[in-house]
Coordinates of C-alpha atoms in Angstrom, one line a residue:
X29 CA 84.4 29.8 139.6
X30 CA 81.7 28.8 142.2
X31 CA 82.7 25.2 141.7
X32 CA 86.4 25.9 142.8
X33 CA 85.7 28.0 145.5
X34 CA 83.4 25.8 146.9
X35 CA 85.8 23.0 146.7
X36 CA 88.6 24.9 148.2
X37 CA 86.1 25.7 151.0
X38 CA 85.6 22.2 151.7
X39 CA 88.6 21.5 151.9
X40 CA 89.8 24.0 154.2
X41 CA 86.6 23.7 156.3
X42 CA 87.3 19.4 156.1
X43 CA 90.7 20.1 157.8
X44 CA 89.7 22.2 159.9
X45 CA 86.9 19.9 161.3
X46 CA 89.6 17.2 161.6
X47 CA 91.6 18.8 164.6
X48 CA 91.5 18.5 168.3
X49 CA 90.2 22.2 168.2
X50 CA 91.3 22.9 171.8
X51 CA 94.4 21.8 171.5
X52 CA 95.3 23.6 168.8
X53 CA 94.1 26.7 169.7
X54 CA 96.6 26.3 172.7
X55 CA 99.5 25.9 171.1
X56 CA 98.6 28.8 168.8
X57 CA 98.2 30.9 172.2
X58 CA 95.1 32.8 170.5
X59 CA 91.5 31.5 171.3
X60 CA 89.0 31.2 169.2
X61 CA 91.0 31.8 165.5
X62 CA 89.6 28.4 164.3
X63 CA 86.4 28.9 165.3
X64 CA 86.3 31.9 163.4
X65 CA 88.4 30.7 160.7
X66 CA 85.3 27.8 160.0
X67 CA 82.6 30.6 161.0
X68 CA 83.9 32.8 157.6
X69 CA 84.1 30.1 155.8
X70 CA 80.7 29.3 156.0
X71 CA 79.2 32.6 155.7
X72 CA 81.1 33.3 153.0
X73 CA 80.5 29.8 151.0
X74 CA 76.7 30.9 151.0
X75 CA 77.1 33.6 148.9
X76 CA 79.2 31.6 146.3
X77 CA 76.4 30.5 144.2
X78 CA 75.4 33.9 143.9
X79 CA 78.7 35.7 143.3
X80 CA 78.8 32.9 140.4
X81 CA 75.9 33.9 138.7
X82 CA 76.7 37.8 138.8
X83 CA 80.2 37.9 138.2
X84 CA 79.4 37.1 134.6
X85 CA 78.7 40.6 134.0
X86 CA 79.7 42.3 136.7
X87 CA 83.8 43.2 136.8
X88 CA 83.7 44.4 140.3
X89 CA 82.1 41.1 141.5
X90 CA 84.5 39.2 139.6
X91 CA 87.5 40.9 141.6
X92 CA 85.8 40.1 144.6
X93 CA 85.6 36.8 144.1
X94 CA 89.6 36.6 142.6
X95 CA 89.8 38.1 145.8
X96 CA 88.0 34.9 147.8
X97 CA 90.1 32.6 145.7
X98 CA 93.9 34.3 146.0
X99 CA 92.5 34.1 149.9
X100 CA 91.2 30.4 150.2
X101 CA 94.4 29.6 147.9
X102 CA 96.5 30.5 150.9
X103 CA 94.6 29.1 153.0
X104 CA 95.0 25.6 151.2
X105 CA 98.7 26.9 151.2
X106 CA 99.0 26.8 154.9
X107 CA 97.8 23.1 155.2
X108 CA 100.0 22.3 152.4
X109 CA 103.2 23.7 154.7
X110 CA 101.9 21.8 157.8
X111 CA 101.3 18.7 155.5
X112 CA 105.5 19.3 154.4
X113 CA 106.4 19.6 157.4
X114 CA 104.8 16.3 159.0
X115 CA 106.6 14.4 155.8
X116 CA 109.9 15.9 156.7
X117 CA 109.6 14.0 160.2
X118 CA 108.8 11.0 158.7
X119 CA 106.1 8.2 159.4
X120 CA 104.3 8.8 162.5
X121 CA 104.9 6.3 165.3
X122 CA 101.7 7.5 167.0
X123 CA 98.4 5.2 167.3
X124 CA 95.7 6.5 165.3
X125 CA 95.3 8.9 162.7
X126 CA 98.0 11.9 162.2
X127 CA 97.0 15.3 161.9
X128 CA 99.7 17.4 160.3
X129 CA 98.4 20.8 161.0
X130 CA 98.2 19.2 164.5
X131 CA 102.0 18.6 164.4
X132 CA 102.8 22.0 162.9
X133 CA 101.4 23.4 166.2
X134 CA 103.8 21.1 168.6
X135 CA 106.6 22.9 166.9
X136 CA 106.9 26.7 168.3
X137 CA 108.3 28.0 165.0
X138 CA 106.1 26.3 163.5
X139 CA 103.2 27.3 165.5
X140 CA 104.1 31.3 165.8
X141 CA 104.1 31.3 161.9
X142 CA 101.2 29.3 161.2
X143 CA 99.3 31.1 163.9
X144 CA 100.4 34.5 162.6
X145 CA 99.2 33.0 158.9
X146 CA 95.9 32.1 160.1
X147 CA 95.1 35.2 162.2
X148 CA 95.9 37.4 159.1
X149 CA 93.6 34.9 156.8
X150 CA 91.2 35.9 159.2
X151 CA 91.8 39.7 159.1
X152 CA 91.3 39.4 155.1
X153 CA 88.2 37.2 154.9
X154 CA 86.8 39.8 157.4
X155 CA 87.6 42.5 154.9
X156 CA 86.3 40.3 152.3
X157 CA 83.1 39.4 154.1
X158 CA 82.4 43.4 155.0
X159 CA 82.9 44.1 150.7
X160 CA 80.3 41.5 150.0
X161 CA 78.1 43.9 151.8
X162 CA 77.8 46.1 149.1
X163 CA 76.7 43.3 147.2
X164 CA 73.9 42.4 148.8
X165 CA 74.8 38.3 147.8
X166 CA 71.7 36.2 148.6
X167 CA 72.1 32.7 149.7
X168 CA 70.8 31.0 146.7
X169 CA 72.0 27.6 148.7
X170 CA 69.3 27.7 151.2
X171 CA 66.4 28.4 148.1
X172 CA 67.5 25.4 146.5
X173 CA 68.0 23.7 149.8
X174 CA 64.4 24.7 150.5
X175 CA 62.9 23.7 147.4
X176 CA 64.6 20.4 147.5
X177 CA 63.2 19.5 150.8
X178 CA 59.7 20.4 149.6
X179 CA 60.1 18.5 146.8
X180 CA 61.1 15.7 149.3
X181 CA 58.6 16.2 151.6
X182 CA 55.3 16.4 149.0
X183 CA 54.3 14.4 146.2
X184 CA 54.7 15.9 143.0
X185 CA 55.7 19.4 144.6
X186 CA 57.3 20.4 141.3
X187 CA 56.1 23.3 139.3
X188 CA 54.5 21.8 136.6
X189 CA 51.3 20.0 136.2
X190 CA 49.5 18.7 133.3
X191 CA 46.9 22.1 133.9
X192 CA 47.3 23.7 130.5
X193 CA 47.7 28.0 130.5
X194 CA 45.7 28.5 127.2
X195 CA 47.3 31.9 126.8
X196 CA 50.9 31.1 126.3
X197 CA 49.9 29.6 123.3
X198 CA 50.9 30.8 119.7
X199 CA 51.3 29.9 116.0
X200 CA 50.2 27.0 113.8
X201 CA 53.4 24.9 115.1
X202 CA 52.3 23.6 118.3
X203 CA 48.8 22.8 116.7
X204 CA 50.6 20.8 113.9
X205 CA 52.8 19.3 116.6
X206 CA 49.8 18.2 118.6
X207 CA 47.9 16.9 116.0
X208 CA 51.1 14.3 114.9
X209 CA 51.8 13.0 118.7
X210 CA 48.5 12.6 119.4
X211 CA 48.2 10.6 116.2
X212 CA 51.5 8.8 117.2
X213 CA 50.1 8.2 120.6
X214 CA 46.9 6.9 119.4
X215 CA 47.6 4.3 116.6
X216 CA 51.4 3.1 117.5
X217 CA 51.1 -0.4 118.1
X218 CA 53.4 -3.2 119.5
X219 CA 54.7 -6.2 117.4
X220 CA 53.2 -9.3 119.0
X221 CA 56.4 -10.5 120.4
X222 CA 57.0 -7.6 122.5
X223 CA 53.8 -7.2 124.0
X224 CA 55.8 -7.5 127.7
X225 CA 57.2 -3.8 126.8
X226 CA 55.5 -0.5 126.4
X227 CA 55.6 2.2 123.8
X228 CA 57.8 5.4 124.7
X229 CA 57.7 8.8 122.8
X230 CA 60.2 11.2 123.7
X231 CA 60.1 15.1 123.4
X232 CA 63.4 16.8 122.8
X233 CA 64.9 20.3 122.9
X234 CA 66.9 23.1 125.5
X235 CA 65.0 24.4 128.2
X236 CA 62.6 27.1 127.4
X237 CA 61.9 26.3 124.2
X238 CA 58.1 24.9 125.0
X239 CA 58.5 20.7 125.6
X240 CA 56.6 20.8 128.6
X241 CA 53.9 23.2 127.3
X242 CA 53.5 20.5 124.0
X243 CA 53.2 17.8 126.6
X244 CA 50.4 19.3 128.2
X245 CA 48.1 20.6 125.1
X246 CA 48.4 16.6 123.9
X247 CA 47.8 15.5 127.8
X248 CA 44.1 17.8 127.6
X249 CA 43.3 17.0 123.8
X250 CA 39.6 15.6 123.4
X251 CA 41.1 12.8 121.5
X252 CA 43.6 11.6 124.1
X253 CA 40.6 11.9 126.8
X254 CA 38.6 9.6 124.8
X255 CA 41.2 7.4 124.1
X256 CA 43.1 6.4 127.8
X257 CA 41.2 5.4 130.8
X258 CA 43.6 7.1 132.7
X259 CA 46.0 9.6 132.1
X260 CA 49.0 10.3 134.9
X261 CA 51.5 13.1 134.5
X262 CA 54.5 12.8 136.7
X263 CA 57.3 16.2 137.1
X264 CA 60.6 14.2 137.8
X265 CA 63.3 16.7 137.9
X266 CA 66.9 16.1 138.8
X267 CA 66.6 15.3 142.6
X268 CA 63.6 12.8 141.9
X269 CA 63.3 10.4 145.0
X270 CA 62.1 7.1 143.8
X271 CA 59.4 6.6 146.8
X272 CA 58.2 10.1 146.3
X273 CA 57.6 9.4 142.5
X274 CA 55.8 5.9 142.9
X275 CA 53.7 7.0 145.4
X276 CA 52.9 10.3 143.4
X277 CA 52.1 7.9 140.5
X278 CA 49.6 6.1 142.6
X279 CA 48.1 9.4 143.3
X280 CA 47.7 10.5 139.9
X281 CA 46.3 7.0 138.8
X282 CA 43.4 7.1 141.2
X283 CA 44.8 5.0 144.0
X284 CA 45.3 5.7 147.6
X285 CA 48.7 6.0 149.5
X286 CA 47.7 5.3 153.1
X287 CA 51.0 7.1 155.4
X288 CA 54.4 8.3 154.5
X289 CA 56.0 4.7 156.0
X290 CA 54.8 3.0 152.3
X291 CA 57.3 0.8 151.3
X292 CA 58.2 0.9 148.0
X293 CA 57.0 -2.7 147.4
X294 CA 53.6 -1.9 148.9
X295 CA 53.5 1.2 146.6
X296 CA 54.4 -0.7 143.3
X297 CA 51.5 -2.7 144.5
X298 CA 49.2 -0.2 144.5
X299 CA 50.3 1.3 141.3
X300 CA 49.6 -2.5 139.7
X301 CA 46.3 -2.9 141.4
X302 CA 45.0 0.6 140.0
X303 CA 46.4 0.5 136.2
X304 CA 45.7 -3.3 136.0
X305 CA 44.0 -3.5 132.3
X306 CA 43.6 0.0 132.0
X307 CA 44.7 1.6 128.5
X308 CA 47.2 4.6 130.3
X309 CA 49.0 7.9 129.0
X310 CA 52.0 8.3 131.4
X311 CA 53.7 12.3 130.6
X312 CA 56.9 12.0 132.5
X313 CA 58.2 16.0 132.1
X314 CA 61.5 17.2 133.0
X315 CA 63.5 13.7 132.9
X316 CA 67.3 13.6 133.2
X317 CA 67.8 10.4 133.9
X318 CA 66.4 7.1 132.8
X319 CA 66.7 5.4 135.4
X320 CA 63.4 7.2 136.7
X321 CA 61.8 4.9 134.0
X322 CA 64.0 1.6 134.0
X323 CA 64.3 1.5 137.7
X324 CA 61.4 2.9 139.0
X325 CA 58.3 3.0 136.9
X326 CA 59.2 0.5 134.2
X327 CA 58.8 -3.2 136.0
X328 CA 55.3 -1.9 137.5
X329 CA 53.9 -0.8 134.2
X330 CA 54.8 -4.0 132.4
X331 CA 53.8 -6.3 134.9
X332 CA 50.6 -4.4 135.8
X333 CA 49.2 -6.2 132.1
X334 CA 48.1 -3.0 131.0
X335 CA 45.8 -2.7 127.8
X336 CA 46.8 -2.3 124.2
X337 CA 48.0 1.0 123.4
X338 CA 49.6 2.2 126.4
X339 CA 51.9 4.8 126.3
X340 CA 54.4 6.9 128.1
X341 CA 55.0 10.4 127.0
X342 CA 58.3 11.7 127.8
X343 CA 60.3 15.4 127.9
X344 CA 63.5 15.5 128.3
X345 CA 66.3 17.7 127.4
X346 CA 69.0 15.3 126.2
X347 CA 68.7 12.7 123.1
X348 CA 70.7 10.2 126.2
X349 CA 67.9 10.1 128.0
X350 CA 65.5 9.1 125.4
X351 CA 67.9 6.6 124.2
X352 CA 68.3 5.0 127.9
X353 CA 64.0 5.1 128.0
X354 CA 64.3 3.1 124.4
X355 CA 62.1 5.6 123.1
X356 CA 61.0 5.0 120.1
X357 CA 62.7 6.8 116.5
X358 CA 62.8 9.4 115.4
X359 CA 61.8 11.6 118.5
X360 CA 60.3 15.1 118.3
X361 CA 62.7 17.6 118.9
X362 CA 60.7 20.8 119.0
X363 CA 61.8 24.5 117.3
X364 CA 61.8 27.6 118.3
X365 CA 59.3 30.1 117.5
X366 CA 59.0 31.7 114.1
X367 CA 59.7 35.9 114.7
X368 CA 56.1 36.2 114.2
X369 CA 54.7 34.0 116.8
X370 CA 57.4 34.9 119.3
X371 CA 55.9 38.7 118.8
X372 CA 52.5 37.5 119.2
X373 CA 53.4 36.1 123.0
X374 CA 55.6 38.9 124.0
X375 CA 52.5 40.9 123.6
X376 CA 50.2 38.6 125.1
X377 CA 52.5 38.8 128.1
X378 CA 52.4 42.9 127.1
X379 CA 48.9 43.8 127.1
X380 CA 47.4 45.2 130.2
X381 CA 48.9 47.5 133.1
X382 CA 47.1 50.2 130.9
X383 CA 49.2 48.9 128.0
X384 CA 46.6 48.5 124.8
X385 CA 47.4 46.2 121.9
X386 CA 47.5 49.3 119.3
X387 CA 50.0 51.1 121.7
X388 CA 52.7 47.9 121.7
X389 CA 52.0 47.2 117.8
X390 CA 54.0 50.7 117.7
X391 CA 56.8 49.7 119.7
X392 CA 57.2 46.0 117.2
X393 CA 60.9 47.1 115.5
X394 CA 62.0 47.1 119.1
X395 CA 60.4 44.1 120.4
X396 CA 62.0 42.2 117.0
X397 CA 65.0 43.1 117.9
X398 CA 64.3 41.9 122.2
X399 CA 63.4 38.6 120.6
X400 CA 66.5 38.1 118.4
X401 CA 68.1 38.5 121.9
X402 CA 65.9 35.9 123.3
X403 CA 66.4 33.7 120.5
X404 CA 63.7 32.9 120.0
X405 CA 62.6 30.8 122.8
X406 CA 59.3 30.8 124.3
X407 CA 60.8 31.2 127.9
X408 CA 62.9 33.8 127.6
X409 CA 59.7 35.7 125.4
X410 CA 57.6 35.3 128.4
X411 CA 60.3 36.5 130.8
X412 CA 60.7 39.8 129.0
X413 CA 57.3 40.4 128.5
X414 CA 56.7 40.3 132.0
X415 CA 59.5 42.8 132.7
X416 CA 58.1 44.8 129.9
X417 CA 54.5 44.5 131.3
X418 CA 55.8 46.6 134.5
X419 CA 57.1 49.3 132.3
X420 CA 55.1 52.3 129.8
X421 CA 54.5 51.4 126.4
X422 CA 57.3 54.1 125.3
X423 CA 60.4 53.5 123.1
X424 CA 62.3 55.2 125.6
X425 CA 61.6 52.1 128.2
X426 CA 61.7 49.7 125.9
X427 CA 64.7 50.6 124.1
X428 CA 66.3 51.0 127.5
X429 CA 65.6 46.9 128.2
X430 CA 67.0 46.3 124.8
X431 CA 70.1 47.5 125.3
X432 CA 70.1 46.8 129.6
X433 CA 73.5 44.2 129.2
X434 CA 71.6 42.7 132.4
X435 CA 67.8 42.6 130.3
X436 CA 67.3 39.5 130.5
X437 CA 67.1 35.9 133.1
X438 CA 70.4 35.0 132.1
X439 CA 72.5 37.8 132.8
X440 CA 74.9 36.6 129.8
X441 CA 76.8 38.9 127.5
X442 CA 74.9 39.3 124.6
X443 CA 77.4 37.2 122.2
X444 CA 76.7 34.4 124.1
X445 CA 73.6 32.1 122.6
X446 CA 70.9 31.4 125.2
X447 CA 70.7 27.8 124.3
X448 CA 74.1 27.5 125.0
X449 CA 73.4 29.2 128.4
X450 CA 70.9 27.0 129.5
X451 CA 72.9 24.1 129.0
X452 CA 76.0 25.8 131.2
X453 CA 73.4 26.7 133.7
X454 CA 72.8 22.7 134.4
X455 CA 75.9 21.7 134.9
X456 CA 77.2 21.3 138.1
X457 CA 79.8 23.4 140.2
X458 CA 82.5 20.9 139.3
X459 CA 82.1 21.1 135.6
X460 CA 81.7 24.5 135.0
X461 CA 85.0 25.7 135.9
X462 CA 86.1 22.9 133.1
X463 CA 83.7 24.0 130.8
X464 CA 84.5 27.8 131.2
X465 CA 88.5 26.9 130.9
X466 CA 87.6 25.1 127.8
X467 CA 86.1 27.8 125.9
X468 CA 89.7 29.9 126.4
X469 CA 91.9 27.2 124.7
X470 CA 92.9 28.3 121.0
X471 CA 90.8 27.0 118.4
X472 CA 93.1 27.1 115.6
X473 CA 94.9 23.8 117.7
X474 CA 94.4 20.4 118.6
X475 CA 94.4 19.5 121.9
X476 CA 94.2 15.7 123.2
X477 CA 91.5 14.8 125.9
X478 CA 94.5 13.5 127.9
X479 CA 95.9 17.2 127.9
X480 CA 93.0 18.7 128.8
X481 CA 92.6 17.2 131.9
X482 CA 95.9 17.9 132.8
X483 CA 95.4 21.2 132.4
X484 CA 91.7 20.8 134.8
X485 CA 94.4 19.5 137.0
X486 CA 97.1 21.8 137.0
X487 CA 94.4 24.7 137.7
X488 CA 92.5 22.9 140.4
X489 CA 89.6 22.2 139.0
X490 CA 89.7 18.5 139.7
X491 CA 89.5 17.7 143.2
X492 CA 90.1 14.4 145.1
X493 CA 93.2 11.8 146.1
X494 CA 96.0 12.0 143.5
X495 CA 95.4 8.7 142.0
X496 CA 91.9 9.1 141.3
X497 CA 92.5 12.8 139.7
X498 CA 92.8 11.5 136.4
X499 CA 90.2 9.0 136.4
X500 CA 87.7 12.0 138.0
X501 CA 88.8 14.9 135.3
X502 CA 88.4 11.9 132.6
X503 CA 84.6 11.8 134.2
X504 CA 84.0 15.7 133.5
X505 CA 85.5 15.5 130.4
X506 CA 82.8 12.8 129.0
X507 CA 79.8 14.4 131.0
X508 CA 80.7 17.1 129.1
X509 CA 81.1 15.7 125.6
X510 CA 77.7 13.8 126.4
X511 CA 75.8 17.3 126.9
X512 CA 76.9 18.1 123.6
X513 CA 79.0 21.4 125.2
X514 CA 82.9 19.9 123.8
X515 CA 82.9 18.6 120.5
X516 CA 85.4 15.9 119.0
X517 CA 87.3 15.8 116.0

């Protein structure tokens, strides 16, 4: 819903931008109605992301937003009229670009009804913009905004790091897990005739479910210290900037990065220079794309005559991306945790806040049952444990999270699997109003990909010039299919 509101914002607000703002307001005889017109616009698109998320589970969010969407709907429907209009008069015999709404408001009957139109759109966005009030809608635009410009602005400013947090660790599975890739790291060899390439590994599986926690337990085992000269461990992210993850490279390696004006040929330089016949364990964590290997840290690597044994470690959440980084078969896709384990972390994440270990083993039917709901994953365990941690150790409190439709990070409804969740929650704002429409269509028929993206079409979903629609929803469609969220048959 977020993604079609946005668009339909952007469009409106694109139209809007496009007039001779003065004269227009003129002709409409009321000052100032544009200005506000773009003003609410704005304000209101910042509280889209949010209104997204909580509408999910909340029925009178998801009015208010129908409500955004009947309103931006007209608002698209006014431009539409003026756009009529301009087509009835024919081709414009005026130099330079055309601006129907422009010509709408040359014509006085035109002009007194679209003027009338867009005063009363501004009457109900008002209203709308009062309700959201009671909401209290953050802007979840400028966070991300934020942490994308730090990430921008600082060298390996993402979260992770190859620091290891001993006490999120559980069960005989990630020991056994360690123990193979560190074997696989330290004994894979290249054939002779491929000694210009270097050996990838790849780490598979949904977010949560412990990839990047692996990584790091084989990044700090005593046998990989012995065994590289130098070990690097790069977060790469979706917005990854290809200076920003050279020169963080160089960093990690041991080299110096003398000013933010580095060229990326000067830092691919450096990188050379420090790993030049050095045996090295690259961990790239959190890859969706490979072209963060192929285009960025590949070429240096190779040509940087690195020692026998070299290796890059790799998390990732898609199979794709493995594939792109030609890692090497069969990858390690990694499990959830047994029931047992996934008990023994909620109450390590329990214990404390005057909450004893004997007190929680009293409460473990309910906490069973909080981890079916997590599914398992290691994520979502710690995220409820740290709820739970704020709360008494009585079944009251705990039941009362248990059965809280809101308990958990997702805010899904509890049919929904988390996995599955995850994987909606990456998509962008474009696809998930594909995805969503998807899930409604009848599964007891078969419908062809062509149909489907009419359909995208018909219901707005797919938004650019009229020939390109097709060839666009045909795009969502695939992305789609290659996150593994449409099957074919």
């Amino acid at each position: 819903m977020a993604g079609v509101l946005d668009a339909l914002v952007s469009y409106v607000q694109n139209m809007l931008t496009g007039m001779a703002r003065d004269e227009v307001q003129m002709l409409l005889g009321v000052s100032g109605e544009i200005q506000k017109l773009d003003i609410k616009l704005k304000d209101l698109k910042n509280f889209l992301l949010d209104a997204d998320k909580r509408s999910i589970t909340d029925q009178s969010v998801q009015a208010w937003v129908l409500e955004l969407r009947e309103a931006m709907y007209d608002a698209t429907n006014i431009l539409d009229i003026c756009q009529i209009q301009a087509m009835e008069r024919g081709p414009s015999h005026d130099a330079g670009c055309f601006n129907p709404l422009l010509f709408c408001m040359r014509n006085p009957i035109h002009a007194h009804k679209i003027g009338s139109r867009i005063k009363n759109l501004n009457q109900r966005l008002e209203d709308i913009k009062k309700r959201s009030l009671d909401f209290n809608f953050i802007n979840l635009n400028s966070y991300e905004d934020h942490s994308r410009r730090v990430a921008s602005s600082r060298p390996g400013s993402r979260e992770t790091s190859g620091e290891l947090d001993e006490s999120s660790l559980v069960g005989e599975n990630i020991e056994e897990d360690t123990r193979n890739l560190v074997e696989m790291l330290t004994t894979a060899a290249l054939p002779k005739c491929e000694n210009n390439k270097i050996l990838v590994f790849a780490i598979v599986g949904v977010g949560g479910i412990g990839k990047t926690t692996l990584a790091k337990k084989i990044f700090n085992h005593d046998i990989i210290q012995q065994e590289f000269a130098k070990k690097i461990w790069l977060s790469v992210n979706q917005d990854f900037s290809e200076i920003e993850l050279l020169r963080r490279a160089v960093i990690e390696a041991g080299g110096e990065h003398q000013s933010n004006g580095n060229t990326r040929g000067a830092l691919e330089r450096a990188l050379k220079e420090v790993l030049n016949r050095q045996k090295i364990l690259l961990v790239m964590d959190d890859v969706w794309n490979h072209r963060a290997w192929e285009d960025v840290l590949q070429t240096p690597l190779i040509t940087a005559a690195l020692a026998p044994g070299s290796c890059v470690l790799v998390t990732t959440r898609h199979d794709t991306v493995a594939r792109g980084m030609m890692a090497t078969m069969p990858y390690h896709h990694v499990n959830k945790l047994d029931p047992e384990d996934a008990w023994l972390l909620l109450k390590k994440k329990v214990v404390g806040n005057g909450n004893d270990e004997a007190q929680i083993e009293l409460l473990k039917d309910i906490g069973m049952e909080i981890i079916t709901k997590c599914d398992c994953l290691p994520l979502a365990v710690k995220v409820i444990g740290g709820l739970l941690r704020q709360k008494t150790a009585r079944r009251r409190e705990w039941e009362n999270v248990l059965n809280d439709s809101i308990w958990s990070v997702s805010q899904m409804p509890e049919e929904l699997n988390y996995a599955i969740y995850l994987s909606y929650e990456d998509l962008s704002p474009s696809l998930k109003p594909c995805f969503l429409h998807y899930s409604l269509l009848p599964k007891s028929r078969v419908f062809f990909t062509d149909e489907i993206i009419g359909m995208w079409i018909s219901e707005g979903f797919v938004y650019g010039t009229s020939c390109d629609l097709e060839k666009i929803g045909k795009e969502y469609y695939d992305e789609l299919y290659r996150g593994t969220l449409l099957s074919l048959i």
